[in-house]
Coordinates of C-alpha atoms in Angstrom, one line a residue:
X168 CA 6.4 -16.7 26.0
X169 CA 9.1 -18.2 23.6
X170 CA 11.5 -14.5 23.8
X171 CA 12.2 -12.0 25.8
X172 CA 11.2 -8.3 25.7
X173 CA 13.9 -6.4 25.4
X174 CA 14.4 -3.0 24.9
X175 CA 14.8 -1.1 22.0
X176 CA 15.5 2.6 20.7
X177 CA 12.5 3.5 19.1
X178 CA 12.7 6.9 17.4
X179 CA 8.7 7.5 16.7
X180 CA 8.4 11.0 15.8
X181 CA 10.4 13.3 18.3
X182 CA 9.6 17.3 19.1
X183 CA 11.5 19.0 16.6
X184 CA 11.3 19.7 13.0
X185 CA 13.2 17.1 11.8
X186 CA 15.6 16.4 8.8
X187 CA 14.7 17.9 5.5
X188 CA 14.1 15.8 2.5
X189 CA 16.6 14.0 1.4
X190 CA 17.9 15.5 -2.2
X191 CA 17.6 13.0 -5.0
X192 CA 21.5 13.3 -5.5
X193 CA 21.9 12.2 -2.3
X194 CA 19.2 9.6 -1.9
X195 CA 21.0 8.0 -4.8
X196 CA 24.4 8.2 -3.5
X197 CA 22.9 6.1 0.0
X198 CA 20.8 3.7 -2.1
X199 CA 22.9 2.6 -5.2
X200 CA 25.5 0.6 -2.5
X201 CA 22.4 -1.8 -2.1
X202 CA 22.5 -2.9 -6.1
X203 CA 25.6 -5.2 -7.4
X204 CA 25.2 -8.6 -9.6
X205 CA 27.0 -10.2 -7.1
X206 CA 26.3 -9.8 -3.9
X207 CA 23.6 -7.0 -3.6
X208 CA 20.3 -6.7 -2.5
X209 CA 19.0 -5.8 -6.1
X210 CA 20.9 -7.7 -8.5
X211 CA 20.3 -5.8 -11.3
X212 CA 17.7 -2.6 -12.8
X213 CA 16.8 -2.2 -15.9
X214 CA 15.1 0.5 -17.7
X215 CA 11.5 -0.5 -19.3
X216 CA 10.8 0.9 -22.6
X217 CA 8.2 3.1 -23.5
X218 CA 5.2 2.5 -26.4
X219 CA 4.1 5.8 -28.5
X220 CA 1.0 5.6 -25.9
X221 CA 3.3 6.0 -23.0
X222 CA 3.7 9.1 -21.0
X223 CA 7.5 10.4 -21.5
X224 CA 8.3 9.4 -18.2
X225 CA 11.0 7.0 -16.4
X226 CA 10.3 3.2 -15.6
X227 CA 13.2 1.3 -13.8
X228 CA 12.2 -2.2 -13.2
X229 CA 14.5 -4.4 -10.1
X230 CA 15.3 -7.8 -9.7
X231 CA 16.1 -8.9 -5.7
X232 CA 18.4 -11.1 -4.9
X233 CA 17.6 -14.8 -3.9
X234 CA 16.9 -13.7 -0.1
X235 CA 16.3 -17.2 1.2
X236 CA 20.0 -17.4 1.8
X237 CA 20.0 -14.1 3.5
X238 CA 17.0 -13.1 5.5
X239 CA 15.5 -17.1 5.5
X240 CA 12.6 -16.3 3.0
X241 CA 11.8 -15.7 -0.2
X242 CA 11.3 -11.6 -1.1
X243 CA 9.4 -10.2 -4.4
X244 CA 11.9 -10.8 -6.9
X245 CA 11.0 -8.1 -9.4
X246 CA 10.2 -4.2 -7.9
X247 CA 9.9 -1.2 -10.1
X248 CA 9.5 2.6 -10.0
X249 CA 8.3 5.4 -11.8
X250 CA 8.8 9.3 -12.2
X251 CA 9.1 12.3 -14.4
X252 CA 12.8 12.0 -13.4
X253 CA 15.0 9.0 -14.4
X254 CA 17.4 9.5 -10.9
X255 CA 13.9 9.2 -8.9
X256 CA 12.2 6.4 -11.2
X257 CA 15.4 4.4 -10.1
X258 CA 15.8 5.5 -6.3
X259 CA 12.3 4.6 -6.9
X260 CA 12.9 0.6 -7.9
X261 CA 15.9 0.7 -5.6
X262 CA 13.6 1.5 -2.0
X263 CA 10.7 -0.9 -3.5
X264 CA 12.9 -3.6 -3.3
X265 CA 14.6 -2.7 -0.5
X266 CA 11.3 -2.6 1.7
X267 CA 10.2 -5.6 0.3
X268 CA 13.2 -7.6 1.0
X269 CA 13.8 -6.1 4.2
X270 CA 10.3 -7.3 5.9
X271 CA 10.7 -10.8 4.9
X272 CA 13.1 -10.4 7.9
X273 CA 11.8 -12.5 10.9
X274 CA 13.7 -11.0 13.9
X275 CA 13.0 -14.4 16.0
X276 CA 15.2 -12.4 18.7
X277 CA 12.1 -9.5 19.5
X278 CA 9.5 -11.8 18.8
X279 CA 6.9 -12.5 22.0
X280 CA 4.5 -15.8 21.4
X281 CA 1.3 -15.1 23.9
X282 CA -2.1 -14.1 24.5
X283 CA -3.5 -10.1 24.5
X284 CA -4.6 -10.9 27.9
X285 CA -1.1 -12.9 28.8
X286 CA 0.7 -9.4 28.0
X287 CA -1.4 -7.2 29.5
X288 CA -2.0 -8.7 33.0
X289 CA 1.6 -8.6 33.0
X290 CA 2.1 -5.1 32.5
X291 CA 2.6 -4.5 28.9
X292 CA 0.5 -2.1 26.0
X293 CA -0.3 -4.5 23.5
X294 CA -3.2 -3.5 20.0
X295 CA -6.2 -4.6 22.0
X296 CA -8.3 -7.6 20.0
X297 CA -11.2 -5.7 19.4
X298 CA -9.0 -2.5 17.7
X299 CA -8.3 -5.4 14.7
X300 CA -11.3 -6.7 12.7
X301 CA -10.1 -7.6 9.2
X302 CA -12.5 -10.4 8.3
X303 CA -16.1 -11.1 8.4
X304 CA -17.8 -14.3 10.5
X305 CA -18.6 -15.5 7.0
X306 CA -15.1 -15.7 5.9
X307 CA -14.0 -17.4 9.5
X308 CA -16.4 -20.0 9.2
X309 CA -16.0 -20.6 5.5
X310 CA -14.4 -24.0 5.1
X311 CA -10.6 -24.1 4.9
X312 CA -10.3 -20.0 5.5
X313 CA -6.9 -19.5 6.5
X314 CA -7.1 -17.4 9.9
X315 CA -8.7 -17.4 12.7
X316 CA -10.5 -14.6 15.2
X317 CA -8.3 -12.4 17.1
X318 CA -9.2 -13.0 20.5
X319 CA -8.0 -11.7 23.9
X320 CA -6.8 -15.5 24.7
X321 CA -5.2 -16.1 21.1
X322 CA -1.7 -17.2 21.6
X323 CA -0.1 -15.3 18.9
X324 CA 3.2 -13.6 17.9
X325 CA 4.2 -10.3 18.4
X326 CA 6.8 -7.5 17.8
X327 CA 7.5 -4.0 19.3
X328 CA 5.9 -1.2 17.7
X329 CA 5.1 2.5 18.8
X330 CA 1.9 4.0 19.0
X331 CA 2.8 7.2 16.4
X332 CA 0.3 9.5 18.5
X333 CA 0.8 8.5 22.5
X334 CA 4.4 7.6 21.5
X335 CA 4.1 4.8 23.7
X336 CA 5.7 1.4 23.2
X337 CA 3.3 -0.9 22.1
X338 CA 3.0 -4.2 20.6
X339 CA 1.9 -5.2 17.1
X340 CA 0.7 -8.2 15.9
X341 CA 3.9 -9.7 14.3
X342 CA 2.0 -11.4 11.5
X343 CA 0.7 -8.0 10.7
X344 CA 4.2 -6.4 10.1
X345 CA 6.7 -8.8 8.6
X346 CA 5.7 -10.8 5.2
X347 CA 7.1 -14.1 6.3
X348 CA 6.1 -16.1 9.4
X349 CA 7.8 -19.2 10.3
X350 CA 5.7 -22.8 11.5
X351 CA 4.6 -22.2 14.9
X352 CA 1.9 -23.1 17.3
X353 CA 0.8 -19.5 17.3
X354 CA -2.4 -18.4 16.2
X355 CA -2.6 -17.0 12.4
X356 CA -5.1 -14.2 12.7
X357 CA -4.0 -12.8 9.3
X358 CA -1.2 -11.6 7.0
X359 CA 0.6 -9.2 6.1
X360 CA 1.6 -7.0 2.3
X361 CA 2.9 -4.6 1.5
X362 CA 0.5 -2.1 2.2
X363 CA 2.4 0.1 4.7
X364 CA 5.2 0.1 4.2
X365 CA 8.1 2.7 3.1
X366 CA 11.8 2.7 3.1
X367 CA 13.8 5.7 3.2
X368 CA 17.3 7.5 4.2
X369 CA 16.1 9.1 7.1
X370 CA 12.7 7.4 9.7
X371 CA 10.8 9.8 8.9
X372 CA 10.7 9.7 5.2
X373 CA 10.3 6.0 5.7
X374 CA 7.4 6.8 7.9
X375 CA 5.4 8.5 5.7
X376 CA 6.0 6.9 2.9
X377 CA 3.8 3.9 4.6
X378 CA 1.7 6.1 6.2
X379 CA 0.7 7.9 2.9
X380 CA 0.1 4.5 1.4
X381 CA -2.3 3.3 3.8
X382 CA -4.4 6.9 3.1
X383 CA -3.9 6.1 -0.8
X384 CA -5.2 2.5 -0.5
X385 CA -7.8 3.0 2.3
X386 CA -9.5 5.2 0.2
X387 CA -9.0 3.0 -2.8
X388 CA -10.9 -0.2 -0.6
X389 CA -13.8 1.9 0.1
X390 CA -14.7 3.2 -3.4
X391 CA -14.0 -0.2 -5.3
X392 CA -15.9 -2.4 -2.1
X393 CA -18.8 -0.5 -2.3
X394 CA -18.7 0.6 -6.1
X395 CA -19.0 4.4 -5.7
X396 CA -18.6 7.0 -8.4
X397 CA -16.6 9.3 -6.7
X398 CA -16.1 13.0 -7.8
X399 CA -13.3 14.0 -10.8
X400 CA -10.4 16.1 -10.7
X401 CA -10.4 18.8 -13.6
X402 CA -6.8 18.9 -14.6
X403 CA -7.0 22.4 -16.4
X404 CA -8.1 23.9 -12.8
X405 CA -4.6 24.0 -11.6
X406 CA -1.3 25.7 -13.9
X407 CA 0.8 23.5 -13.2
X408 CA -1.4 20.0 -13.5
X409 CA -2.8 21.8 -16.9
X410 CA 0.8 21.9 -17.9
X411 CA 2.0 18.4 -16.9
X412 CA -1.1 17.0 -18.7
X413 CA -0.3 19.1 -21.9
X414 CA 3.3 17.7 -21.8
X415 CA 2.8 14.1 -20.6
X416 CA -0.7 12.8 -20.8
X417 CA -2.5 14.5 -23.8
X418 CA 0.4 12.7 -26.4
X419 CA -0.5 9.1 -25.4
X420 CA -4.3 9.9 -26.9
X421 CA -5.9 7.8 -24.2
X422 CA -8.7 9.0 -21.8
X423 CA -7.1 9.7 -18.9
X424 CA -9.9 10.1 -15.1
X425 CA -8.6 11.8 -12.0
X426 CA -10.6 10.0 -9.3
X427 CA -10.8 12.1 -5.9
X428 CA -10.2 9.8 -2.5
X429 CA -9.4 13.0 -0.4
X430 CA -13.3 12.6 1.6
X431 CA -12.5 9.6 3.4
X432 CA -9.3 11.3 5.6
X433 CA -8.5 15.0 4.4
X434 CA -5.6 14.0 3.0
X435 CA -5.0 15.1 -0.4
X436 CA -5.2 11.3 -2.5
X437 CA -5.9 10.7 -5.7
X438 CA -6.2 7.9 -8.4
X439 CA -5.8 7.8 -11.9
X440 CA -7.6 5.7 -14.4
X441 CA -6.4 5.4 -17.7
X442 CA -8.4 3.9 -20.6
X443 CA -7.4 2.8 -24.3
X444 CA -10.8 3.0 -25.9
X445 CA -9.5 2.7 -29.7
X446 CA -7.7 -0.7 -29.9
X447 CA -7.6 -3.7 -27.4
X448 CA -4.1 -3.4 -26.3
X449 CA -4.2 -2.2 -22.7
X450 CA -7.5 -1.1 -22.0
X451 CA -7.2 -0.4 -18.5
X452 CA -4.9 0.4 -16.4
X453 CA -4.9 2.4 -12.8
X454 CA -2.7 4.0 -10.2
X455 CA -3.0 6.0 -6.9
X456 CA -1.2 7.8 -4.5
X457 CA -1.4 10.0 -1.6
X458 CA 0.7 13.4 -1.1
X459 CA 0.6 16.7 1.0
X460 CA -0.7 18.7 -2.0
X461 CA -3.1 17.9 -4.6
X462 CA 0.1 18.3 -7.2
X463 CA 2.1 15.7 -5.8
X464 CA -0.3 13.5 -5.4
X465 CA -2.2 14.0 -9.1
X466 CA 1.5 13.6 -10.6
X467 CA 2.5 10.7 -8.8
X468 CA -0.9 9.0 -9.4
X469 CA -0.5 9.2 -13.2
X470 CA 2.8 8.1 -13.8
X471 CA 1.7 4.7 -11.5
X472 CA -1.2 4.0 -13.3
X473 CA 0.9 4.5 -16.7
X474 CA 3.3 2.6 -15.1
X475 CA 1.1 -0.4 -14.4
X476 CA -0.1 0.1 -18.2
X477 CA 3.3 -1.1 -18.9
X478 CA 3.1 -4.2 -16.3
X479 CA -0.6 -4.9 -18.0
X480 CA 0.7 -5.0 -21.6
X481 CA 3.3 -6.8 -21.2
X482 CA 1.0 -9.7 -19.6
X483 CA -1.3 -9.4 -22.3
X484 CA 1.2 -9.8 -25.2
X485 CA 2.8 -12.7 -23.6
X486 CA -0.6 -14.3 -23.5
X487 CA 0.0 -14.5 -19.3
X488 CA -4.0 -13.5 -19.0
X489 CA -6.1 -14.7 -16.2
X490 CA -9.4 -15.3 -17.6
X491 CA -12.5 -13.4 -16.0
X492 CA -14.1 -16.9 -15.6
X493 CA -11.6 -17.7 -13.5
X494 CA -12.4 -19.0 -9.7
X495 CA -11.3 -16.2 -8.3
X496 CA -11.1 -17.7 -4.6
X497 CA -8.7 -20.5 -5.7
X498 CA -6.5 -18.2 -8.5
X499 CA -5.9 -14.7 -7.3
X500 CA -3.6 -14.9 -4.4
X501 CA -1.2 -12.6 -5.5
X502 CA -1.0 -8.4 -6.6
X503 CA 0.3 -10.4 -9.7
X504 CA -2.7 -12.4 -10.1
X505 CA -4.9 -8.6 -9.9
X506 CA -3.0 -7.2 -13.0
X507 CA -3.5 -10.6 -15.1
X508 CA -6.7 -10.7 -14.7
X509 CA -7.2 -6.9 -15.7
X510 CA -4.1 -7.2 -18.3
X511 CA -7.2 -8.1 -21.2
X512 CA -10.8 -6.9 -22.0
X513 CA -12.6 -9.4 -20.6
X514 CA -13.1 -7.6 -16.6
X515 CA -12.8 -4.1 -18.1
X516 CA -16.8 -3.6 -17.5
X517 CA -16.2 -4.5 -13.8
X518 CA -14.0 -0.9 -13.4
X519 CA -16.6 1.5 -15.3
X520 CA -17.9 2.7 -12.1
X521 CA -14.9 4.4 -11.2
X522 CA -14.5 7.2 -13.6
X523 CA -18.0 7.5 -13.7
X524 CA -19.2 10.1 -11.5
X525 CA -20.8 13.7 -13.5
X526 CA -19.6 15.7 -10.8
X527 CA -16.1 17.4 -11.2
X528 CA -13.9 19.0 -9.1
X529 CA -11.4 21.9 -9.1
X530 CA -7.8 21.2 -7.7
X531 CA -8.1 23.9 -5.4
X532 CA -11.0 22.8 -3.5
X533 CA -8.8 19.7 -2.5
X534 CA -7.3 19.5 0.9
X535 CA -3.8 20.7 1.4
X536 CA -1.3 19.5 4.3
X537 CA 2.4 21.2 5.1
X538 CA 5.2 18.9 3.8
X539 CA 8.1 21.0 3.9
X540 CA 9.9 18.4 5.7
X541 CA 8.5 14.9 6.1
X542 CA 7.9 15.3 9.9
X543 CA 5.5 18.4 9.2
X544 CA 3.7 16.2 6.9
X545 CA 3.4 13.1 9.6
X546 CA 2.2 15.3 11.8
X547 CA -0.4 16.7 9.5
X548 CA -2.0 13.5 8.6
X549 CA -2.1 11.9 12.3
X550 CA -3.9 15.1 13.1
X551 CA -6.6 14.9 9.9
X552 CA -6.7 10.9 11.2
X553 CA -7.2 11.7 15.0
X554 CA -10.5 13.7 14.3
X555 CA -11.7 10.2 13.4
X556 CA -10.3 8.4 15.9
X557 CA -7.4 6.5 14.0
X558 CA -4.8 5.6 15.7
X559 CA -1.6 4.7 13.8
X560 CA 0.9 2.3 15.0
X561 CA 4.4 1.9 13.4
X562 CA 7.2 -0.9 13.7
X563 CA 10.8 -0.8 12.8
X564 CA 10.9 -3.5 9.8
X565 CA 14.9 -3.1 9.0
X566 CA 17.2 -6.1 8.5
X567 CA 20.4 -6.0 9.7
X568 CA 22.1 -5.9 6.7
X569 CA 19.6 -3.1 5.5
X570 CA 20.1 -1.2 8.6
X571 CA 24.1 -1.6 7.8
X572 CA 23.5 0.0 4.4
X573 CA 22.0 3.4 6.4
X574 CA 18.6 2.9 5.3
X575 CA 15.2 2.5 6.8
X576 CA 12.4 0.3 6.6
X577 CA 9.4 1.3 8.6
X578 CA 5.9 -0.7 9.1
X579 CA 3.1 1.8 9.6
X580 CA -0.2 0.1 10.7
X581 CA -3.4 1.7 11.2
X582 CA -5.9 -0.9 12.2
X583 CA -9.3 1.2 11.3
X584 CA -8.1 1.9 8.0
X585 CA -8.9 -0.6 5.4
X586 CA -6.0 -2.2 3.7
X587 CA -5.5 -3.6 0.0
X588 CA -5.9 -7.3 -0.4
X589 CA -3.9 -9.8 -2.3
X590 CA -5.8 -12.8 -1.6
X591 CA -9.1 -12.3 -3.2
X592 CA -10.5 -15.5 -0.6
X593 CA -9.0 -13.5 2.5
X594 CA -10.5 -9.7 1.3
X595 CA -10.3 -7.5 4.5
X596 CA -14.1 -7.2 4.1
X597 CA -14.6 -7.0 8.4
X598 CA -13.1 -3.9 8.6
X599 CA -15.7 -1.7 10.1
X600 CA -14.5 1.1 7.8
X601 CA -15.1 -0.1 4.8
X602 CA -19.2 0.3 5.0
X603 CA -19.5 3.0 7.9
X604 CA -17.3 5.5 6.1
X605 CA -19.4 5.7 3.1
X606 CA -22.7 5.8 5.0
X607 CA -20.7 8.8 7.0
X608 CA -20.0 10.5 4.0
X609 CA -23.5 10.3 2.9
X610 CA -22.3 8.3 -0.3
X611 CA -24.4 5.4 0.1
X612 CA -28.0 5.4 2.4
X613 CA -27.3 2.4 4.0
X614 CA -24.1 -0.2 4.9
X615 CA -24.4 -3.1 2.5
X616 CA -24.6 -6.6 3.0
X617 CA -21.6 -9.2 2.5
X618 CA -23.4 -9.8 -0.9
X619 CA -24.1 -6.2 -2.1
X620 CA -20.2 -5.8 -1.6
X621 CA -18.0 -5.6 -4.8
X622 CA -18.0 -9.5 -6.3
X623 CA -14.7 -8.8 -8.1
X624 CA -10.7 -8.3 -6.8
X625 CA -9.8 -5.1 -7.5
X626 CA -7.2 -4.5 -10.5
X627 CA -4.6 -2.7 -7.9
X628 CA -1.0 -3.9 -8.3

């Protein structure tokens, strides 16, 4: 071992009901302390503007300081956020770049370098090897692939999580939490994004913030992996989505697809996929989310997918397009690299399967959870994962100077859930998930082969 275990207060989800949501006037008051020119985390935010095909809504792009000479390596240096509300949109930016920064922090302190079967022979709960399978034995023995198998003797690095359902300690593969990981002797056995993550003003709204991103994204995987038509939302089924589609959606004139994700988990997720079928300029773009209602989750779906439009078009008319002829092993690396490649017209016909599907669905046949206060809605969703035997596993990913500010940056990590890709060479295409689900489901009659699987990265951002 190169550290010492120490311990550490973890705060994993107590008995209680917990604090309430924090209101947007004061969620701005705790996060705008973070953003100065000079010496802030975000440097600067800037409002993006909006096309006459835009949805009236609020986009707040943020630029990140040069975190090398804070935290010791480099962060995402442009964040954004979107909402119906301009306070939220930025908040929004604001925690985005805050989480992002804040797990580029390697806390060398709490980190352990050893083998699963070093740490538990002497008495500690560490994720057990065969919990973690994110690649296939085709991609391991593929020449030059970047990780290696997760083995019970694999000297790797770790950090101290909790087990969200047990609340016991436990520890977490430390490659699998932070986004930076310095030269060492320890075995890479993959990498992290950041799919999981959240930042908030209290734990538990960072908490499930990365826990509802995992549901969103998991179910996202699945559908594009295995190219199923899943079942659409009808908008005019619900008052209040009938009325936020009359006052935001119908103006832009594009074809806008509720997608329904809410089979794989119960949990109410959704994603949007928006289409310009009358000129060339952004054809496609897509967004998702997760919520405890249907509402929250349709609403925040459309305004990302609208908000990625943005991202797209602005790629296209600078010419930044990555062509769909592209080696996609050797030039998609990055979430970047997704949206260029989707930003023109060229990969358009590889996304037609997702807004597909004849069948349609009413709002309120769509799963529900309790979210009156974020620990109600935790609760909720590790009870709809348990009943598939998905354990959930979170990490404390705060900086110091993060943790100075007063907010939170939590790591949630659910190894049996499949998680979003950047690297189209390292897809997390060994996740046992990603085929049994489906065949579960009774969506496909069969698991598919390596080579049945989707042949194209996904356009996620």
């Amino acid at each position: 071992m190169t550290a010492t275990l120490s311990s550490r207060r973890w705060h994993g989800i107590p008995e209680g009901d917990g604090p309430t949501w924090t209101p947007l006037v004061e969620a701005e008051r705790r996060v705008m302390p973070v953003v100065s020119d000079l010496c802030g985390i975000v440097t600067s935010l800037y409002p993006q503007m909006r096309d006459v095909d835009d949805i009236p809504a609020y986009a707040v792009g943020a630029r990140a300081c040069e975190s090398r000479h804070l935290v010791g390596h480099a962060s995402a240096q442009v964040s954004g956020g979107g909402a119906v509300d301009e306070r939220a949109a930025t908040i929004a930016a604001i925690a985005e770049t805050v989480e992002r920064y804040s797990a580029v922090y390697w806390p060398a302190e709490q980190i352990v370098e050893a083998s699963w079967n070093h740490l538990t022979e002497a008495g500690y709960r560490a994720l057990a090897p065969e919990s973690l399978r994110l690649f296939t034995d085709a991609q391991f023995t593929s020449p030059g692939f970047p990780f290696q198998p997760f083995t019970p003797d694999a000297r790797i690095a770790w950090t101290q999580g909790l087990d969200l359902g047990s609340g016991e300690p436990t520890l977490l593969p430390a490659s699998l939490v932070y986004m930076s990981q310095p030269h060492t002797d320890a075995v890479r056995i993959g990498h992290a994004t950041s799919n999981g993550l959240g930042a908030g003003c209290t734990w538990d709204e960072a908490v499930v913030s990365g826990l509802l991103e995992l549901i969103e994204r998991d179910g996202f995987c699945i559908a594009w992996h295995n190219r199923l038509s899943l079942p659409l939302i009808d908008p005019a089924s619900d008052e209040q989505i009938a009325a936020f589609f009359e006052r935001y959606v119908r103006p832009t004139g594009l074809d806008v697809s509720l997608v329904d994700l809410s089979s794989f988990t119960g949990v109410p997720a959704v994603i949007t996929v928006v289409r310009n079928r009358a000129t060339a300029i952004g054809p496609f773009a897509i967004g998702g989310a997760a919520a405890g209602t249907p509402q929250r989750a349709i609403i925040k779906a459309v305004v990302e997918a609208f908000q990625t439009r943005v991202w797209m078009r602005a790629e296209q008319r600078d010419g930044d397009i990555l062509s769909p002829d592209a080696d996609f092993n050797s030039e998609v690396h990055r979430f970047d690299d997704h949206v260029r490649l989707y930003a023109g017209s060229g990969m358009v016909h590889a996304t037609e399967f997702l807004d597909a599907s004849p069948a349609q669905m009413d709002i309120g046949d769509l799963p529900s959870l309790p979210e009156r206060r974020p620990r109600a809605l935790i609760r909720a969703v590790l009870d709809r994962l348990a009943e598939q035997n998905i354990d959930v596993y979170v990490a404390d990913a705060t900086s110091p100077d993060v943790a100075e500010a007063g907010l939170v940056v939590a790591r949630v990590l659910a190894p049996a859930l499949v998680p979003l890709d950047a690297s189209f060479r390292a897809r997390f295409l060994g996740v046992p998930r990603l085929r049994q689900r489906p065949l579960e489901l009774g969506l496909l009659d069969r698991v598919l082969t390596d080579d049945e699987l989707n042949p194209y990265p996904h356009p996620y951002p």
